[in-house]
């Protein structure tokens, strides 16, 4: 195995406001766990709990989501001896770096951030006097905190959804500016990695599965609830015996995201042969349930052992800080905040 310093550094964060669902699993968790198994990669995966505070001021939700997300990644087999798995708020160097970056980041750059612009546009549409109504400094500076997350560990690749590409570009911009101003190669310029193969899963109503549409199937719901949710997936009014189109069908898509190529081809034939929706849903439920049973049991055991999760996150934070602290020392020095002696 190559030394850690020669490995490609892959980093991504998960905002801790929700309960992991099938869409998160297929779109982010599964590819991340797979990527972390590559011996040429050092991965950094973290709970973006400081980011959570921007959109969620319900402490119970943030607390619960942190535990659920950590338990999910562990239950699905993330190897935390290999991947560095930590909680953002355990790394005090991150908010410190955020400040340093804020001081070199043009305000105009933040004015152009999609999330901020969308919030302003909403205020304008509602004909609010103040276009910044309800917008916090946290939301406005969100991309700087995200840049600190990434630059702190000199990440080379940052797997994200399309909506986050702009933030990675901003991180590059800010990194370049810091390097230039303080005349040194302090930061690596990160690349966004949007995997075209990774699927965006449809939800119960056929739109993208997302917490904001309230159309998700949580990954580890109890068996009965899973069955109920699968039965709720929107289909059409075609009768049993009528051929059905798998390619426009959310139920099929969900199945295909889990099944092997062969199993998917077989289901395709069933659709052509006119399988009834009731039968198709039973098949999909049985399949999902069989595949989720074991990790669900591990998840439940982990949820009942928060002490273990704390210990895992603590170990991750220690490893992360071992890298963050020396970089922070260099940065302080560069900016004139070094020790006198
Ligand atoms: N903003 C990201 C999201 O909402 C989460 C996140 C925070 C992140 N910090 C990050 C992703 C750093 C990648 C790298 O999805």
Short mmCIF file of C-alpha atoms and ligand atoms in Angstrom, two decimals:
data_model
loop_
_atom_site.label_atom_id
_atom_site.label_comp_id
_atom_site.label_asym_id
_atom_site.label_seq_id
_atom_site.Cartn_x
_atom_site.Cartn_y
_atom_site.Cartn_z
CA UNK A 1 0.00 0.00 0.00
CA UNK A 2 1.19 3.49 -0.77
CA UNK A 3 1.79 6.07 1.95
CA UNK A 4 -1.18 8.22 2.93
CA UNK A 5 0.42 11.28 1.38
CA UNK A 6 0.56 9.69 -2.08
CA UNK A 7 -3.02 8.58 -2.08
CA UNK A 8 -5.80 10.47 -3.78
CA UNK A 9 -7.74 12.27 -1.12
CA UNK A 10 -11.49 11.97 -1.48
CA UNK A 11 -13.66 13.97 0.87
CA UNK A 12 -17.37 14.50 1.30
CA UNK A 13 -19.76 15.76 3.95
CA UNK A 14 -23.32 14.82 4.83
CA UNK A 15 -25.53 17.51 6.31
CA UNK A 16 -27.13 16.12 9.45
CA UNK A 17 -30.72 17.24 9.17
CA UNK A 18 -32.43 14.15 7.76
CA UNK A 19 -32.92 10.42 8.07
CA UNK A 20 -31.01 8.46 5.41
CA UNK A 21 -33.29 7.17 2.65
CA UNK A 22 -32.96 4.82 -0.32
CA UNK A 23 -32.00 7.76 -2.57
CA UNK A 24 -29.12 8.75 -0.27
CA UNK A 25 -27.95 5.17 -0.22
CA UNK A 26 -27.92 4.71 -3.97
CA UNK A 27 -26.70 8.22 -4.81
CA UNK A 28 -24.09 8.82 -2.14
CA UNK A 29 -23.52 6.29 0.63
CA UNK A 30 -22.97 3.19 -1.49
CA UNK A 31 -20.54 4.81 -3.95
CA UNK A 32 -18.68 6.47 -1.07
CA UNK A 33 -18.22 3.22 0.84
CA UNK A 34 -17.05 1.52 -2.36
CA UNK A 35 -14.61 4.33 -3.12
CA UNK A 36 -13.16 4.06 0.38
CA UNK A 37 -12.16 0.46 -0.32
CA UNK A 38 -9.73 1.50 -3.04
CA UNK A 39 -6.20 1.16 -1.61
CA UNK A 40 -5.09 4.19 -3.64
CA UNK A 41 -7.63 6.41 -1.92
CA UNK A 42 -7.65 8.04 1.49
CA UNK A 43 -11.22 9.02 2.19
CA UNK A 44 -12.53 11.64 4.56
CA UNK A 45 -16.24 11.36 5.30
CA UNK A 46 -17.83 13.59 7.85
CA UNK A 47 -21.08 14.62 9.45
CA UNK A 48 -21.55 18.24 8.39
CA UNK A 49 -23.28 19.19 11.62
CA UNK A 50 -22.17 22.82 11.54
CA UNK A 51 -23.84 23.06 8.15
CA UNK A 52 -26.96 21.51 9.67
CA UNK A 53 -27.38 24.54 11.93
CA UNK A 54 -27.89 26.73 8.87
CA UNK A 55 -31.15 25.10 7.92
CA UNK A 56 -32.30 23.41 11.09
CA UNK A 57 -32.69 25.01 14.48
CA UNK A 58 -34.42 22.05 16.02
CA UNK A 59 -31.75 20.61 18.34
CA UNK A 60 -33.55 17.29 18.71
CA UNK A 61 -33.61 16.78 14.94
CA UNK A 62 -29.93 17.64 14.56
CA UNK A 63 -28.96 15.36 17.45
CA UNK A 64 -31.06 12.47 16.15
CA UNK A 65 -29.94 12.88 12.57
CA UNK A 66 -26.27 12.83 13.59
CA UNK A 67 -26.78 9.51 15.32
CA UNK A 68 -28.88 8.06 12.47
CA UNK A 69 -26.42 9.04 9.79
CA UNK A 70 -23.40 7.76 11.70
CA UNK A 71 -25.19 4.48 12.49
CA UNK A 72 -26.23 4.12 8.84
CA UNK A 73 -22.71 4.46 7.45
CA UNK A 74 -21.36 2.02 10.01
CA UNK A 75 -24.20 -0.46 9.50
CA UNK A 76 -23.53 -0.44 5.77
CA UNK A 77 -19.95 -1.44 6.36
CA UNK A 78 -17.82 1.71 6.25
CA UNK A 79 -14.40 0.61 7.45
CA UNK A 80 -13.37 3.35 9.84
CA UNK A 81 -9.83 2.02 10.25
CA UNK A 82 -9.40 2.95 6.64
CA UNK A 83 -11.73 5.90 5.97
CA UNK A 84 -11.41 8.88 8.31
CA UNK A 85 -14.96 9.30 9.61
CA UNK A 86 -15.62 12.28 11.85
CA UNK A 87 -17.92 14.99 12.93
CA UNK A 88 -17.25 18.50 11.64
CA UNK A 89 -18.01 20.09 15.01
CA UNK A 90 -15.28 17.97 16.62
CA UNK A 91 -12.65 19.78 14.57
CA UNK A 92 -12.25 23.30 16.00
CA UNK A 93 -9.70 24.05 13.27
CA UNK A 94 -12.55 24.10 10.73
CA UNK A 95 -14.36 27.19 12.05
CA UNK A 96 -10.98 28.80 12.57
CA UNK A 97 -10.05 28.18 8.96
CA UNK A 98 -13.49 29.39 7.92
CA UNK A 99 -12.66 32.76 9.41
CA UNK A 100 -9.29 32.98 7.72
CA UNK A 101 -10.87 32.12 4.40
CA UNK A 102 -13.70 34.60 4.98
CA UNK A 103 -11.08 37.31 5.22
CA UNK A 104 -9.77 36.61 1.74
CA UNK A 105 -13.09 35.70 0.14
CA UNK A 106 -14.78 38.40 -1.93
CA UNK A 107 -18.28 39.20 -0.75
CA UNK A 108 -19.27 39.43 -4.41
CA UNK A 109 -18.41 35.77 -4.84
CA UNK A 110 -20.89 34.85 -2.11
CA UNK A 111 -23.53 37.11 -3.68
CA UNK A 112 -23.45 34.74 -6.65
CA UNK A 113 -24.00 31.53 -4.65
CA UNK A 114 -27.09 29.64 -5.85
CA UNK A 115 -28.58 29.01 -2.42
CA UNK A 116 -28.28 32.66 -1.44
CA UNK A 117 -29.57 33.89 -4.79
CA UNK A 118 -32.56 31.55 -4.56
CA UNK A 119 -33.42 32.91 -1.10
CA UNK A 120 -33.19 36.50 -2.37
CA UNK A 121 -35.29 35.64 -5.42
CA UNK A 122 -37.95 34.18 -3.14
CA UNK A 123 -38.06 37.37 -1.11
CA UNK A 124 -38.33 39.44 -4.26
CA UNK A 125 -41.12 37.25 -5.61
CA UNK A 126 -42.97 37.72 -2.31
CA UNK A 127 -42.40 41.47 -2.70
CA UNK A 128 -40.64 41.72 0.61
CA UNK A 129 -39.13 45.14 1.34
CA UNK A 130 -35.89 43.53 2.39
CA UNK A 131 -34.43 41.13 -0.20
CA UNK A 132 -32.30 39.61 2.60
CA UNK A 133 -35.27 38.89 4.85
CA UNK A 134 -34.71 35.73 6.89
CA UNK A 135 -31.25 35.15 5.44
CA UNK A 136 -28.60 34.49 8.08
CA UNK A 137 -24.87 35.03 7.85
CA UNK A 138 -24.66 31.24 8.11
CA UNK A 139 -26.56 30.81 4.85
CA UNK A 140 -24.65 33.61 3.18
CA UNK A 141 -21.25 32.24 4.22
CA UNK A 142 -22.17 28.59 3.74
CA UNK A 143 -19.74 28.11 0.83
CA UNK A 144 -16.83 29.41 2.94
CA UNK A 145 -17.48 26.83 5.66
CA UNK A 146 -17.67 24.21 2.95
CA UNK A 147 -14.39 25.46 1.46
CA UNK A 148 -12.78 25.11 4.90
CA UNK A 149 -14.05 21.51 5.15
CA UNK A 150 -12.43 20.68 1.87
CA UNK A 151 -9.22 22.70 2.03
CA UNK A 152 -8.44 21.65 5.60
CA UNK A 153 -7.62 18.16 4.32
CA UNK A 154 -6.26 19.11 0.91
CA UNK A 155 -8.89 17.01 -0.78
CA UNK A 156 -8.26 16.19 -4.43
CA UNK A 157 -11.71 14.90 -5.26
CA UNK A 158 -15.04 15.86 -3.78
CA UNK A 159 -17.96 13.62 -4.78
CA UNK A 160 -21.11 15.74 -4.72
CA UNK A 161 -24.46 16.19 -6.37
CA UNK A 162 -24.82 18.65 -9.25
CA UNK A 163 -26.21 21.34 -6.97
CA UNK A 164 -22.88 21.47 -5.14
CA UNK A 165 -20.53 21.98 -8.09
CA UNK A 166 -20.58 25.73 -7.68
CA UNK A 167 -19.42 25.37 -4.07
CA UNK A 168 -16.39 23.36 -5.12
CA UNK A 169 -15.54 26.01 -7.70
CA UNK A 170 -15.79 28.61 -4.97
CA UNK A 171 -13.46 26.54 -2.79
CA UNK A 172 -10.92 26.53 -5.63
CA UNK A 173 -11.30 30.23 -6.05
CA UNK A 174 -10.81 30.93 -2.34
CA UNK A 175 -7.86 28.50 -2.12
CA UNK A 176 -6.16 30.18 -5.08
CA UNK A 177 -6.62 33.57 -3.52
CA UNK A 178 -5.18 32.49 -0.18
CA UNK A 179 -2.19 30.80 -1.85
CA UNK A 180 -1.58 33.91 -3.91
CA UNK A 181 -1.96 36.44 -1.10
CA UNK A 182 0.22 34.56 1.36
CA UNK A 183 2.67 33.37 -1.30
CA UNK A 184 2.68 29.65 -0.78
CA UNK A 185 1.10 26.34 -1.78
CA UNK A 186 -1.02 26.01 1.32
CA UNK A 187 -3.98 24.43 -0.37
CA UNK A 188 -4.62 21.88 -3.06
CA UNK A 189 -7.29 22.90 -5.58
CA UNK A 190 -10.13 20.37 -5.28
CA UNK A 191 -12.15 18.92 -8.16
CA UNK A 192 -15.86 18.22 -7.97
CA UNK A 193 -16.71 14.69 -8.91
CA UNK A 194 -20.20 14.19 -10.24
CA UNK A 195 -20.66 10.57 -11.13
CA UNK A 196 -22.88 10.34 -14.20
CA UNK A 197 -23.49 6.67 -13.54
CA UNK A 198 -24.80 7.26 -10.06
CA UNK A 199 -28.54 7.35 -10.15
CA UNK A 200 -30.95 9.93 -8.90
CA UNK A 201 -33.67 7.78 -7.45
CA UNK A 202 -37.34 8.65 -7.79
CA UNK A 203 -39.49 8.89 -4.67
CA UNK A 204 -43.02 7.82 -3.71
CA UNK A 205 -44.61 10.41 -6.00
CA UNK A 206 -42.18 9.89 -8.89
CA UNK A 207 -40.25 13.13 -8.31
CA UNK A 208 -36.63 12.91 -7.15
CA UNK A 209 -36.52 11.18 -3.76
CA UNK A 210 -35.78 14.00 -1.38
CA UNK A 211 -36.50 15.08 2.14
CA UNK A 212 -37.77 18.39 0.79
CA UNK A 213 -40.50 16.63 -1.21
CA UNK A 214 -41.45 14.43 1.71
CA UNK A 215 -41.52 11.44 -0.64
CA UNK A 216 -38.71 9.30 0.77
CA UNK A 217 -38.41 5.70 1.79
CA UNK A 218 -36.13 5.66 4.83
CA UNK A 219 -33.42 3.04 4.45
CA UNK A 220 -33.98 1.27 7.74
CA UNK A 221 -37.68 1.54 8.49
CA UNK A 222 -39.27 -1.50 10.07
CA UNK A 223 -40.32 -4.26 7.68
CA UNK A 224 -44.06 -3.50 7.88
CA UNK A 225 -43.51 0.18 7.21
CA UNK A 226 -41.21 -0.59 4.29
CA UNK A 227 -43.96 -2.74 2.80
CA UNK A 228 -46.49 0.04 3.24
CA UNK A 229 -44.22 2.59 1.61
CA UNK A 230 -43.40 0.36 -1.36
CA UNK A 231 -47.14 -0.09 -1.89
CA UNK A 232 -47.50 3.68 -1.96
CA UNK A 233 -45.07 4.19 -4.84
CA UNK A 234 -47.01 5.87 -7.61
CA UNK A 235 -47.73 3.70 -10.65
CA UNK A 236 -50.42 4.04 -13.32
CA UNK A 237 -53.81 2.53 -14.03
CA UNK A 238 -52.69 -0.26 -16.36
CA UNK A 239 -54.34 -3.58 -15.50
CA UNK A 240 -52.58 -6.91 -14.95
CA UNK A 241 -51.89 -8.45 -18.35
CA UNK A 242 -51.21 -5.11 -20.04
CA UNK A 243 -47.54 -4.53 -20.95
CA UNK A 244 -45.88 -1.84 -18.83
CA UNK A 245 -42.99 0.49 -19.50
CA UNK A 246 -40.15 -0.10 -17.03
CA UNK A 247 -38.18 2.94 -18.15
CA UNK A 248 -40.72 5.46 -16.94
CA UNK A 249 -41.47 3.56 -13.74
CA UNK A 250 -40.14 4.59 -10.33
CA UNK A 251 -40.86 1.17 -8.86
CA UNK A 252 -38.72 -0.45 -11.53
CA UNK A 253 -35.99 2.11 -11.09
CA UNK A 254 -35.82 1.45 -7.35
CA UNK A 255 -35.65 -2.26 -7.98
CA UNK A 256 -32.93 -1.84 -10.60
CA UNK A 257 -30.83 0.28 -8.24
CA UNK A 258 -30.52 -2.71 -5.91
CA UNK A 259 -30.84 -5.75 -8.18
CA UNK A 260 -28.16 -7.37 -10.35
CA UNK A 261 -28.17 -6.85 -14.13
CA UNK A 262 -29.64 -10.30 -14.59
CA UNK A 263 -32.42 -9.76 -12.06
CA UNK A 264 -33.20 -6.40 -13.63
CA UNK A 265 -33.45 -7.97 -17.09
CA UNK A 266 -35.83 -10.60 -15.71
CA UNK A 267 -38.03 -7.90 -14.18
CA UNK A 268 -38.03 -6.07 -17.51
CA UNK A 269 -39.48 -9.19 -19.12
CA UNK A 270 -42.15 -9.36 -16.39
CA UNK A 271 -43.14 -5.79 -17.23
CA UNK A 272 -43.38 -6.65 -20.93
CA UNK A 273 -45.52 -9.66 -19.99
CA UNK A 274 -47.88 -7.43 -18.05
CA UNK A 275 -47.11 -8.17 -14.40
CA UNK A 276 -49.80 -6.59 -12.18
CA UNK A 277 -48.79 -3.62 -10.01
CA UNK A 278 -49.65 -5.48 -6.82
CA UNK A 279 -47.38 -8.37 -7.76
CA UNK A 280 -44.60 -6.07 -8.90
CA UNK A 281 -44.73 -4.19 -5.60
CA UNK A 282 -44.61 -7.41 -3.62
CA UNK A 283 -41.60 -8.52 -5.59
CA UNK A 284 -39.80 -5.24 -5.04
CA UNK A 285 -40.62 -5.20 -1.34
CA UNK A 286 -39.41 -8.79 -0.87
CA UNK A 287 -36.21 -7.98 -2.67
CA UNK A 288 -35.46 -4.79 -0.76
CA UNK A 289 -36.38 -6.37 2.52
CA UNK A 290 -34.12 -9.36 1.95
CA UNK A 291 -31.22 -7.06 1.14
CA UNK A 292 -31.80 -4.58 3.93
CA UNK A 293 -32.51 -7.07 6.70
CA UNK A 294 -28.94 -7.59 7.85
CA UNK A 295 -27.78 -3.98 7.75
CA UNK A 296 -31.07 -3.00 9.39
CA UNK A 297 -30.28 -5.30 12.30
CA UNK A 298 -26.79 -3.85 12.59
CA UNK A 299 -28.28 -0.37 12.41
CA UNK A 300 -30.70 -1.07 15.23
CA UNK A 301 -27.93 -2.46 17.39
CA UNK A 302 -25.80 0.61 16.70
CA UNK A 303 -28.65 2.98 17.49
CA UNK A 304 -28.86 1.34 20.88
CA UNK A 305 -25.15 1.80 21.48
CA UNK A 306 -24.44 5.52 21.05
CA UNK A 307 -21.31 5.10 23.20
CA UNK A 308 -19.79 2.99 20.46
CA UNK A 309 -20.67 5.60 17.84
CA UNK A 310 -19.12 8.33 19.96
CA UNK A 311 -15.94 6.27 20.25
CA UNK A 312 -15.76 5.74 16.49
CA UNK A 313 -16.30 9.45 15.79
CA UNK A 314 -13.77 10.41 18.44
CA UNK A 315 -11.16 8.20 16.81
CA UNK A 316 -11.97 9.81 13.46
CA UNK A 317 -11.70 13.29 14.94
CA UNK A 318 -8.31 12.47 16.47
CA UNK A 319 -7.02 11.32 13.09
CA UNK A 320 -8.50 14.34 11.33
CA UNK A 321 -7.10 16.79 13.85
CA UNK A 322 -3.66 15.23 13.58
CA UNK A 323 -3.69 16.61 10.03
CA UNK A 324 -5.67 19.77 10.64
CA UNK A 325 -3.60 21.13 13.53
CA UNK A 326 -0.22 21.29 11.74
CA UNK A 327 -1.79 22.88 8.67
CA UNK A 328 -3.52 25.44 10.87
CA UNK A 329 -0.16 26.26 12.49
CA UNK A 330 1.30 26.95 9.05
CA UNK A 331 -1.65 29.11 8.12
CA UNK A 332 -1.48 31.13 11.33
CA UNK A 333 2.19 31.68 10.73
CA UNK A 334 1.55 32.70 7.13
CA UNK A 335 -1.02 35.27 8.19
CA UNK A 336 1.11 36.77 10.98
CA UNK A 337 -0.55 34.96 13.85
CA UNK A 338 2.42 32.70 14.61
CA UNK A 339 4.10 32.40 18.01
CA UNK A 340 6.65 35.08 18.97
CA UNK A 341 9.17 32.50 20.03
N1 LIG B 1 -23.16 21.14 1.40
C1 LIG B 1 -23.13 19.73 1.20
C2 LIG B 1 -24.56 19.25 0.87
O1 LIG B 1 -25.51 19.86 1.26
C3 LIG B 1 -22.63 19.02 2.42
C4 LIG B 1 -21.22 19.39 2.67
C5 LIG B 1 -20.74 20.19 3.65
C6 LIG B 1 -20.09 18.98 1.88
N2 LIG B 1 -19.39 20.31 3.57
C7 LIG B 1 -18.97 19.60 2.49
C8 LIG B 1 -19.96 18.19 0.75
C9 LIG B 1 -17.70 19.42 1.95
C10 LIG B 1 -18.67 18.02 0.22
C11 LIG B 1 -17.56 18.64 0.82
O2 LIG B 1 -24.70 18.22 0.24
#
